[in-house]
Amino acid sequence: MKSFQLKGGIPLKGQVRISGSKNTALPLIAASLLTEEPVILKNVPNLEDVRTMVDILKHVGVAVSFRDGTMAITPKSGLGNHLPYESVRKMRASFNVLGPLVMRHGEAHVPLPGGCAIGPRPVDMHLEGMRALGIETTINHGVVSAKRIQTPDAQTFHLRIPSVGTTEQLLSIAVLMEGAEVVLNNVALEPEVQEMALFLNRMGARIEGIGTSALRITGVKRLFGTEYEIIPDRIETGTYLLAALVSRGDVELVGYHPGHNVTLVRKLQEMGADIRESENRIRARYLRPLRGTDIHAEVYPGVPTDLQPQLTVLAAVSEGVSVITDTVFTDRFVHVDELKRLGANCSVRNHTIIVHGVDQLKGAPVKANDLRGAAALILAGINAKDQTVIQNIDYIFRGYEEISSKLRGIGAQCELVEEELAS
Ligand code: EPZ
């Protein structure tokens, strides 16, 4: 385990290049199992979660090479169809290989993913949807076994919640249900899900309604290899915009995807931040004290839940009172107690964070408990007076490529330290 040491209170200035999107790369790598032909993915971020997904593919016998952001995946025939608990325990997204493996083999066995620091994360809807699509599922000793028993001619499945993972899982099944007409209603609208549908169509799938809440899929016999470029990471984008503002600095992000952060940008402008966009760039400048506000993290196009912990930090150093809720993960609040150690005046009541802004946080030792919580603590340390040491920082490597050097490039004084050496 590593720690992250930061000396805060320095306005960040300069440019940061945004990496490829983790939550786009992961489902696309999993969906590459749907063809026997080579798939080339470009702009793939070099992250811990991506490496975990690569290990899973290798575990089932797929050849993968990954260098300088380009991943070549050659699934071949005769794949394995059992996943070890270790991979699903490490990363919930590994559950998403279940659909592709069932469609390749007729059956597959994947351990149930557990809950985590952001709250319970069941897979009931995944299984419900699979059953509707003619796949029998049973759970034995913590392992989900899925077996294809029939192909319905036509089926409509309504998602109880517009779940990202469920939409992706069911898409990867429906595309290979040859001759069947499947309608998925109330699907997730997140750009990462739309990218998955566009990627599948590039492989020869027939998905209509992309970008709307109803997807119509006509199953085909086989999918083909393709080449695809991963979009920029909108959560990394948001995190660096917030880093600029909590540091009271001026940072431009390059390789930005206009349109993917509209609600966030509006919220930051409402708080008084100066945000300017031009083509593939976005710049955040702190010109005056920011005002606290109400923040509701919700499904796309709302403010993303994956930015809620980082926004809590901005609220903590903005004037007045902010009220923060998260309708996706209603108890994603594990960062709040750590922020209090840094002098934030915030508390959780009835699934709501109440924040009273302070002028500046104060450095202290803290501990990360999850990926986005770790990002929030880094932002807090960037703002804080004196030194902050964040233990368990390894979570950050799951989702932020080269964060330490990117931050140093815009003037942050920060360093990764092996835990036993950390003070
Ligand atoms: C994806 O997780 C992301 N992960 C998460 O990012 C993100 O927080 C989440 O979507 C919401 O945007 C990846 O894309 C790899 P969901 P996912 O299914 O697919 C409930 C990060 O930090 N639900 O949309 O697992 C669930 O409990 C990660 O990068 C069920 O009840 O999220 C949650 O309340 C963390 N039953 C809601 O739906 C189910 O069967 C939305 O979850 C499935 C989900």
Coordinates of C-alpha atoms and ligand atoms in Angstrom, one line a residue:
M1 CA 0.0 0.0 0.0
K2 CA 1.1 3.5 -0.7
S3 CA 0.4 6.9 0.8
F4 CA 0.0 10.2 -0.9
Q5 CA 1.7 13.2 0.6
L6 CA 0.5 16.7 -0.3
K7 CA 1.5 20.2 0.6
G8 CA -1.7 22.2 0.0
G9 CA -2.7 25.8 -0.5
I10 CA -1.0 26.2 -3.8
P11 CA -3.1 27.6 -6.7
L12 CA -2.8 25.0 -9.6
K13 CA -2.0 26.5 -13.0
G14 CA -1.4 25.0 -16.4
Q15 CA -2.7 22.2 -18.7
V16 CA -3.7 18.6 -18.1
R17 CA -4.4 16.0 -20.8
I18 CA -7.5 13.9 -20.1
S19 CA -7.1 10.1 -20.4
G20 CA -9.5 7.6 -22.0
S21 CA -12.6 6.7 -20.0
K22 CA -12.2 3.8 -17.6
N23 CA -16.0 3.1 -17.5
T24 CA -16.0 2.9 -21.3
A25 CA -12.9 0.8 -21.7
L26 CA -14.0 -1.9 -19.2
P27 CA -17.3 -2.9 -20.8
L28 CA -15.8 -2.7 -24.3
I29 CA -12.9 -5.0 -23.3
A30 CA -15.5 -7.4 -21.9
A31 CA -17.7 -7.2 -25.0
S32 CA -14.7 -8.0 -27.2
L33 CA -15.3 -11.6 -26.0
L34 CA -18.4 -11.6 -28.3
T35 CA -16.3 -12.1 -31.4
E36 CA -13.6 -14.6 -32.5
E37 CA -11.9 -11.8 -34.5
P38 CA -9.3 -9.3 -33.3
V39 CA -10.5 -6.1 -31.7
I40 CA -8.2 -3.1 -31.4
L41 CA -9.1 -0.4 -28.8
K42 CA -7.3 2.9 -28.8
N43 CA -6.9 5.5 -26.1
V44 CA -7.2 2.9 -23.4
P45 CA -6.1 4.3 -20.0
N46 CA -3.4 2.3 -18.2
L47 CA -5.3 1.7 -14.9
E48 CA -5.5 -1.0 -12.3
D49 CA -9.1 -1.8 -13.2
V50 CA -8.1 -2.1 -16.9
R51 CA -5.3 -4.5 -16.0
T52 CA -7.7 -6.5 -13.8
M53 CA -10.0 -6.9 -16.8
V54 CA -7.1 -7.9 -19.0
D55 CA -6.2 -10.6 -16.4
I56 CA -9.7 -11.9 -16.6
L57 CA -9.6 -12.2 -20.4
K58 CA -6.2 -13.9 -20.1
H59 CA -7.7 -16.3 -17.5
V60 CA -10.3 -17.4 -20.0
G61 CA -7.7 -17.9 -22.7
V62 CA -7.8 -14.7 -24.7
A63 CA -4.6 -13.2 -26.1
V64 CA -4.3 -9.5 -25.1
S65 CA -1.5 -7.0 -25.8
F66 CA -1.5 -3.5 -24.3
R67 CA 1.0 -0.9 -25.1
D68 CA 0.9 3.0 -25.3
G69 CA -2.8 3.1 -25.0
T70 CA -3.5 0.5 -27.7
M71 CA -5.0 -2.8 -26.7
A72 CA -5.3 -5.7 -29.1
I73 CA -7.7 -8.5 -28.1
T74 CA -7.8 -11.8 -29.9
P75 CA -10.5 -14.0 -28.3
K76 CA -10.2 -17.1 -30.6
S77 CA -12.4 -20.1 -30.0
G78 CA -12.5 -22.6 -27.0
L79 CA -12.5 -20.0 -24.2
G80 CA -12.8 -21.0 -20.5
N81 CA -16.1 -20.1 -18.9
H82 CA -15.3 -19.9 -15.1
L83 CA -14.1 -16.8 -13.3
P84 CA -12.2 -16.9 -10.0
Y85 CA -13.6 -15.1 -7.0
E86 CA -10.5 -13.0 -6.7
S87 CA -11.2 -11.0 -9.9
V88 CA -14.9 -10.3 -9.1
R89 CA -14.0 -9.4 -5.5
K90 CA -11.4 -6.8 -6.9
M91 CA -13.7 -5.2 -9.4
R92 CA -17.5 -5.4 -9.8
A93 CA -17.2 -4.7 -13.6
S94 CA -15.8 -8.2 -14.0
F95 CA -19.3 -9.5 -13.5
N96 CA -20.0 -8.1 -17.0
V97 CA -18.1 -10.9 -18.7
L98 CA -21.0 -13.2 -17.7
G99 CA -23.2 -12.2 -20.7
P100 CA -20.5 -12.5 -23.4
L101 CA -19.2 -15.8 -22.0
V102 CA -22.8 -17.3 -22.0
M103 CA -23.3 -16.2 -25.6
R104 CA -20.0 -17.8 -26.6
H105 CA -20.3 -21.0 -24.6
G106 CA -24.0 -21.6 -23.9
E107 CA -23.1 -21.4 -20.2
A108 CA -20.8 -19.6 -17.8
H109 CA -20.0 -19.4 -14.0
V110 CA -19.0 -16.1 -12.3
P111 CA -18.9 -15.4 -8.6
L112 CA -21.3 -12.8 -7.1
P113 CA -19.7 -9.4 -6.6
G114 CA -19.9 -8.2 -3.0
G115 CA -20.9 -4.8 -1.7
C116 CA -18.3 -2.1 -1.2
A117 CA -17.5 1.2 0.4
I118 CA -20.0 3.0 -1.8
G119 CA -22.9 0.8 -0.5
P120 CA -24.7 -2.4 -1.5
R121 CA -24.4 -3.3 -5.2
P122 CA -26.8 -6.2 -6.0
V123 CA -27.0 -7.9 -9.4
D124 CA -30.7 -8.9 -9.1
M125 CA -31.7 -6.8 -12.2
H126 CA -28.9 -8.4 -14.3
L127 CA -30.3 -11.9 -13.4
E128 CA -33.9 -10.8 -13.9
G129 CA -33.1 -9.5 -17.4
M130 CA -31.1 -12.6 -18.3
R131 CA -34.0 -14.8 -17.4
A132 CA -36.3 -12.7 -19.6
L133 CA -33.8 -13.3 -22.4
G134 CA -34.0 -17.1 -22.1
I135 CA -31.0 -17.6 -19.8
E136 CA -31.5 -19.7 -16.7
T137 CA -29.5 -18.5 -13.7
T138 CA -28.8 -20.3 -10.4
I139 CA -26.6 -19.3 -7.5
N140 CA -24.6 -22.0 -5.7
H141 CA -21.9 -21.3 -3.1
G142 CA -21.7 -17.7 -4.1
V143 CA -21.3 -18.5 -7.8
V144 CA -23.8 -17.4 -10.5
S145 CA -24.2 -20.1 -13.2
A146 CA -26.0 -18.9 -16.3
K147 CA -27.2 -21.3 -19.0
R148 CA -28.8 -20.4 -22.3
I149 CA -31.9 -22.5 -22.6
Q150 CA -34.0 -20.8 -25.3
T151 CA -34.1 -17.8 -27.6
P152 CA -37.5 -15.9 -27.4
D153 CA -38.7 -14.6 -30.7
A154 CA -39.5 -11.2 -29.2
Q155 CA -39.0 -9.9 -25.7
T156 CA -39.4 -6.6 -23.9
F157 CA -37.6 -6.0 -20.6
H158 CA -38.2 -3.0 -18.4
L159 CA -35.3 -2.1 -16.1
R160 CA -36.6 -1.1 -12.7
I161 CA -33.6 1.4 -12.4
P162 CA -31.7 2.7 -15.4
S163 CA -28.6 0.7 -14.3
V164 CA -25.4 1.1 -16.3
G165 CA -24.1 -2.4 -15.7
T166 CA -27.5 -4.1 -16.4
T167 CA -27.9 -2.3 -19.6
E168 CA -24.4 -3.3 -20.8
Q169 CA -24.9 -6.9 -19.7
L170 CA -28.2 -7.3 -21.4
L171 CA -27.0 -5.6 -24.6
S172 CA -24.1 -8.0 -24.8
I173 CA -26.6 -10.9 -24.7
A174 CA -29.3 -9.6 -26.9
V175 CA -27.0 -8.7 -29.8
L176 CA -26.2 -12.4 -30.4
M177 CA -29.8 -13.7 -30.0
E178 CA -30.0 -14.5 -33.7
G179 CA -33.4 -13.5 -35.2
A180 CA -34.9 -12.3 -31.9
E181 CA -36.3 -8.8 -31.5
V182 CA -35.5 -7.4 -28.0
V183 CA -36.6 -4.1 -26.5
L184 CA -34.8 -2.8 -23.4
N185 CA -36.8 -0.1 -21.7
N186 CA -35.6 2.5 -19.1
V187 CA -32.0 1.8 -20.1
A188 CA -29.1 3.9 -18.7
L189 CA -28.3 7.0 -20.8
E190 CA -24.7 7.4 -19.6
P191 CA -22.2 8.2 -22.5
E192 CA -20.3 5.0 -21.6
V193 CA -23.4 2.9 -22.3
Q194 CA -24.0 4.7 -25.6
E195 CA -20.4 4.0 -26.6
M196 CA -20.9 0.4 -25.8
A197 CA -23.9 0.3 -28.2
L198 CA -22.0 2.1 -30.9
F199 CA -19.1 -0.2 -30.5
L200 CA -21.3 -3.3 -30.8
N201 CA -22.9 -1.8 -33.9
R202 CA -19.4 -1.3 -35.3
M203 CA -18.9 -5.1 -34.7
G204 CA -22.0 -5.9 -36.8
A205 CA -24.8 -5.7 -34.1
R206 CA -28.2 -4.2 -34.9
I207 CA -29.1 -1.8 -32.1
E208 CA -31.5 1.1 -32.6
G209 CA -32.5 4.0 -30.3
I210 CA -29.0 4.7 -29.0
G211 CA -29.1 7.8 -26.8
T212 CA -32.8 7.2 -25.9
S213 CA -34.2 5.2 -23.0
A214 CA -35.5 2.4 -25.2
L215 CA -33.1 0.2 -27.2
R216 CA -34.3 -2.1 -29.9
I217 CA -32.0 -4.9 -30.7
T218 CA -32.3 -7.4 -33.6
G219 CA -30.1 -10.4 -32.8
V220 CA -27.4 -11.4 -35.3
K221 CA -25.6 -14.7 -35.8
R222 CA -22.1 -13.4 -35.3
L223 CA -20.0 -10.3 -34.6
F224 CA -16.8 -9.2 -36.3
G225 CA -13.5 -7.7 -35.1
T226 CA -13.2 -3.9 -35.2
E227 CA -11.1 -0.9 -34.2
Y228 CA -12.5 1.7 -31.8
E229 CA -11.3 4.8 -29.9
I230 CA -12.2 5.2 -26.3
I231 CA -13.8 8.6 -25.4
P232 CA -12.2 11.0 -22.8
D233 CA -13.0 10.3 -19.2
R234 CA -15.7 12.6 -18.0
I235 CA -15.1 11.8 -14.4
E236 CA -11.4 12.5 -14.6
T237 CA -12.4 15.7 -16.4
G238 CA -14.7 16.7 -13.6
T239 CA -12.1 15.8 -10.9
Y240 CA -9.5 18.1 -12.5
L241 CA -12.0 21.0 -12.9
L242 CA -12.7 20.7 -9.2
A243 CA -9.0 20.5 -8.4
A244 CA -8.5 23.8 -10.2
L245 CA -11.3 25.4 -8.2
V246 CA -10.4 24.0 -4.7
S247 CA -6.9 25.2 -5.2
R248 CA -8.2 28.7 -6.3
G249 CA -6.2 28.3 -9.5
D250 CA -6.6 28.3 -13.3
V251 CA -6.3 25.0 -15.2
E252 CA -7.1 24.0 -18.8
L253 CA -8.0 20.5 -19.7
V254 CA -7.1 19.2 -23.2
G255 CA -8.8 16.2 -24.9
Y256 CA -12.1 17.1 -23.4
H257 CA -15.4 15.8 -24.8
P258 CA -17.8 18.7 -25.1
G259 CA -21.3 17.8 -24.0
H260 CA -20.5 15.1 -21.5
N261 CA -20.2 17.4 -18.4
V262 CA -23.0 19.9 -19.1
T263 CA -24.8 19.6 -15.8
L264 CA -21.5 19.8 -13.8
V265 CA -20.4 22.9 -15.7
R266 CA -23.7 24.6 -15.1
K267 CA -23.5 23.7 -11.4
L268 CA -19.9 25.1 -11.1
Q269 CA -20.9 28.3 -12.9
E270 CA -23.9 28.7 -10.6
M271 CA -21.4 28.5 -7.7
G272 CA -19.5 31.4 -9.3
A273 CA -16.7 29.6 -11.1
D274 CA -15.4 30.8 -14.4
I275 CA -15.6 27.9 -16.8
R276 CA -14.9 28.3 -20.6
E277 CA -15.2 25.6 -23.2
S278 CA -13.7 25.7 -26.7
E279 CA -13.7 22.6 -29.1
N280 CA -11.8 19.9 -27.2
R281 CA -10.7 22.1 -24.3
I282 CA -12.2 23.4 -21.1
R283 CA -10.7 25.8 -18.6
A284 CA -11.7 26.4 -14.9
R285 CA -10.6 29.6 -13.2
Y286 CA -11.2 30.7 -9.7
L287 CA -11.9 34.4 -9.8
R288 CA -13.9 35.0 -6.6
P289 CA -15.2 33.1 -3.6
L290 CA -17.6 30.4 -4.6
R291 CA -21.1 30.0 -3.2
G292 CA -22.4 26.8 -1.6
T293 CA -25.4 25.2 -3.3
D294 CA -27.7 22.1 -3.4
I295 CA -26.1 19.2 -5.3
H296 CA -28.1 16.1 -6.3
A297 CA -26.0 13.3 -7.8
E298 CA -28.2 11.3 -10.2
V299 CA -28.3 9.3 -13.4
Y300 CA -27.1 10.9 -16.6
P301 CA -27.4 13.7 -17.6
G302 CA -27.5 14.7 -14.0
V303 CA -24.4 15.4 -11.8
P304 CA -22.6 12.0 -11.7
T305 CA -22.4 10.1 -8.5
D306 CA -18.8 9.4 -9.3
L307 CA -18.2 13.2 -8.7
Q308 CA -20.3 13.6 -5.6
P309 CA -17.4 13.0 -3.1
Q310 CA -15.2 15.5 -5.0
L311 CA -18.0 18.1 -5.2
T312 CA -18.4 17.7 -1.4
V313 CA -14.9 19.0 -1.1
L314 CA -15.7 22.1 -3.2
A315 CA -18.8 22.7 -1.2
A316 CA -16.7 22.4 2.0
V317 CA -14.5 25.4 1.0
S318 CA -17.3 27.5 -0.6
E319 CA -19.3 30.1 1.3
G320 CA -22.6 29.3 3.1
V321 CA -24.5 26.0 3.3
S322 CA -24.6 23.2 0.8
V323 CA -27.0 20.3 0.8
I324 CA -25.8 17.2 -1.0
T325 CA -27.8 14.0 -1.9
D326 CA -27.0 11.0 -4.1
T327 CA -29.9 9.2 -5.6
V328 CA -27.7 6.5 -7.3
F329 CA -25.8 5.3 -4.3
T330 CA -27.8 6.7 -1.5
D331 CA -25.2 6.2 1.2
R332 CA -22.0 7.0 -0.7
F333 CA -20.8 9.1 2.2
V334 CA -17.7 7.3 3.6
H335 CA -15.5 10.2 2.6
V336 CA -17.4 12.6 5.0
D337 CA -15.7 11.5 8.2
E338 CA -12.3 11.8 6.6
L339 CA -13.1 15.3 5.4
K340 CA -14.0 16.2 8.9
R341 CA -10.5 15.3 10.0
L342 CA -9.3 17.9 7.5
G343 CA -11.5 20.6 9.2
A344 CA -14.5 20.3 6.9
N345 CA -17.7 21.3 8.6
C346 CA -20.0 18.6 7.3
S347 CA -22.3 15.9 8.6
V348 CA -24.7 13.2 7.2
R349 CA -28.3 13.1 8.2
N350 CA -31.1 11.2 6.5
H351 CA -29.1 10.3 3.4
T352 CA -28.0 13.9 3.0
I353 CA -24.7 15.7 3.6
I354 CA -25.1 19.1 5.1
V355 CA -22.0 21.2 4.5
H356 CA -21.2 24.6 6.2
G357 CA -18.3 26.1 4.1
V358 CA -15.0 27.1 5.8
D359 CA -12.3 29.3 4.4
Q360 CA -9.6 26.6 4.1
L361 CA -9.1 23.0 5.2
K362 CA -6.2 22.0 7.4
G363 CA -3.7 19.2 6.6
A364 CA -4.0 15.9 8.6
P365 CA -3.4 12.2 8.2
V366 CA -6.5 10.6 6.5
K367 CA -7.4 7.2 4.9
A368 CA -9.0 6.5 1.6
N369 CA -11.7 3.8 1.4
D370 CA -12.7 3.8 -2.3
L371 CA -11.7 5.2 -5.6
R372 CA -13.7 8.5 -5.8
G373 CA -13.4 9.0 -2.0
A374 CA -9.6 8.9 -2.6
A375 CA -9.9 11.5 -5.3
A376 CA -12.0 13.7 -2.9
L377 CA -9.2 13.4 -0.2
I378 CA -6.6 14.5 -2.8
L379 CA -8.7 17.6 -3.6
A380 CA -9.1 18.3 0.1
G381 CA -5.3 18.0 0.5
I382 CA -4.8 20.4 -2.4
N383 CA -6.8 23.0 -0.6
A384 CA -5.6 22.3 2.9
K385 CA -3.0 24.4 4.7
D386 CA 0.2 22.4 5.5
Q387 CA 0.7 18.7 4.9
T388 CA -1.9 16.0 4.2
V389 CA -1.0 12.3 4.2
I390 CA -3.6 10.0 2.6
Q391 CA -3.1 6.4 3.5
N392 CA -4.4 3.5 1.4
I393 CA -4.1 5.7 -1.7
D394 CA -3.8 2.7 -4.0
Y395 CA -7.5 2.9 -4.8
I396 CA -6.7 5.9 -6.9
F397 CA -4.7 3.8 -9.4
R398 CA -8.0 2.0 -10.3
G399 CA -9.3 5.1 -12.0
Y400 CA -6.8 8.0 -12.5
E401 CA -4.0 7.6 -14.9
E402 CA -0.7 9.1 -13.8
I403 CA -2.4 11.3 -11.2
S404 CA 0.7 12.2 -9.4
S405 CA 2.6 13.5 -12.4
K406 CA -0.5 15.2 -13.9
L407 CA -0.9 17.1 -10.6
R408 CA 2.8 18.0 -10.3
G409 CA 2.6 19.3 -13.9
I410 CA 0.2 22.0 -12.8
G411 CA 2.2 22.9 -9.7
A412 CA 0.9 20.6 -7.0
Q413 CA 3.5 19.5 -4.4
C414 CA 2.7 15.9 -4.0
E415 CA 4.5 12.6 -3.8
L416 CA 3.6 8.9 -3.6
V417 CA 5.3 7.2 -0.7
E418 CA 5.5 3.5 0.3
E419 CA 3.3 3.2 3.4
E420 CA 5.9 2.0 5.8
L421 CA 8.0 5.0 5.0
A422 CA 5.2 7.5 5.3
S423 CA 5.1 9.6 8.4
Ligands
EPZ1 C1 -21.4 1.9 -13.0 O1 -21.5 1.0 -12.0 C2 -20.0 2.5 -12.9 N1 -19.0 1.5 -13.0 C3 -19.8 3.2 -11.5 O2 -18.6 3.8 -11.4 C4 -20.9 4.3 -11.4 O3 -20.9 4.8 -10.1 C5 -22.3 3.7 -11.6 O4 -22.3 3.0 -12.9 C6 -23.4 4.7 -11.6 O5 -23.1 5.7 -12.6 C7 -18.6 1.1 -14.2 O6 -19.1 1.5 -15.3 C8 -17.6 0.0 -14.4 P1 -25.5 0.8 -11.8 P2 -22.8 -0.1 -12.0 O7 -25.8 -0.7 -12.2 O8 -23.0 -0.4 -13.4 C9 -28.6 -0.5 -8.4 C10 -16.5 4.4 -10.4 O9 -16.2 5.0 -9.4 N2 -28.7 -1.9 -9.0 O10 -25.8 1.8 -12.7 O11 -22.5 -1.1 -11.1 C11 -27.3 -0.2 -7.7 O12 -27.2 -0.7 -6.4 C12 -17.6 3.3 -10.4 O13 -15.9 4.5 -11.5 C13 -29.6 -2.8 -8.5 O14 -30.3 -2.5 -7.5 O15 -23.9 0.9 -11.5 C14 -27.3 1.3 -7.8 O16 -28.0 1.8 -6.7 C15 -18.2 3.1 -9.0 N3 -29.6 -4.1 -9.0 C16 -28.0 1.6 -9.1 O17 -28.7 0.4 -9.5 C17 -28.8 -4.4 -10.1 O18 -28.9 -5.6 -10.5 C18 -27.1 2.0 -10.2 O19 -26.1 1.1 -10.4 C19 -27.9 -3.4 -10.6 C20 -27.9 -2.2 -10.0

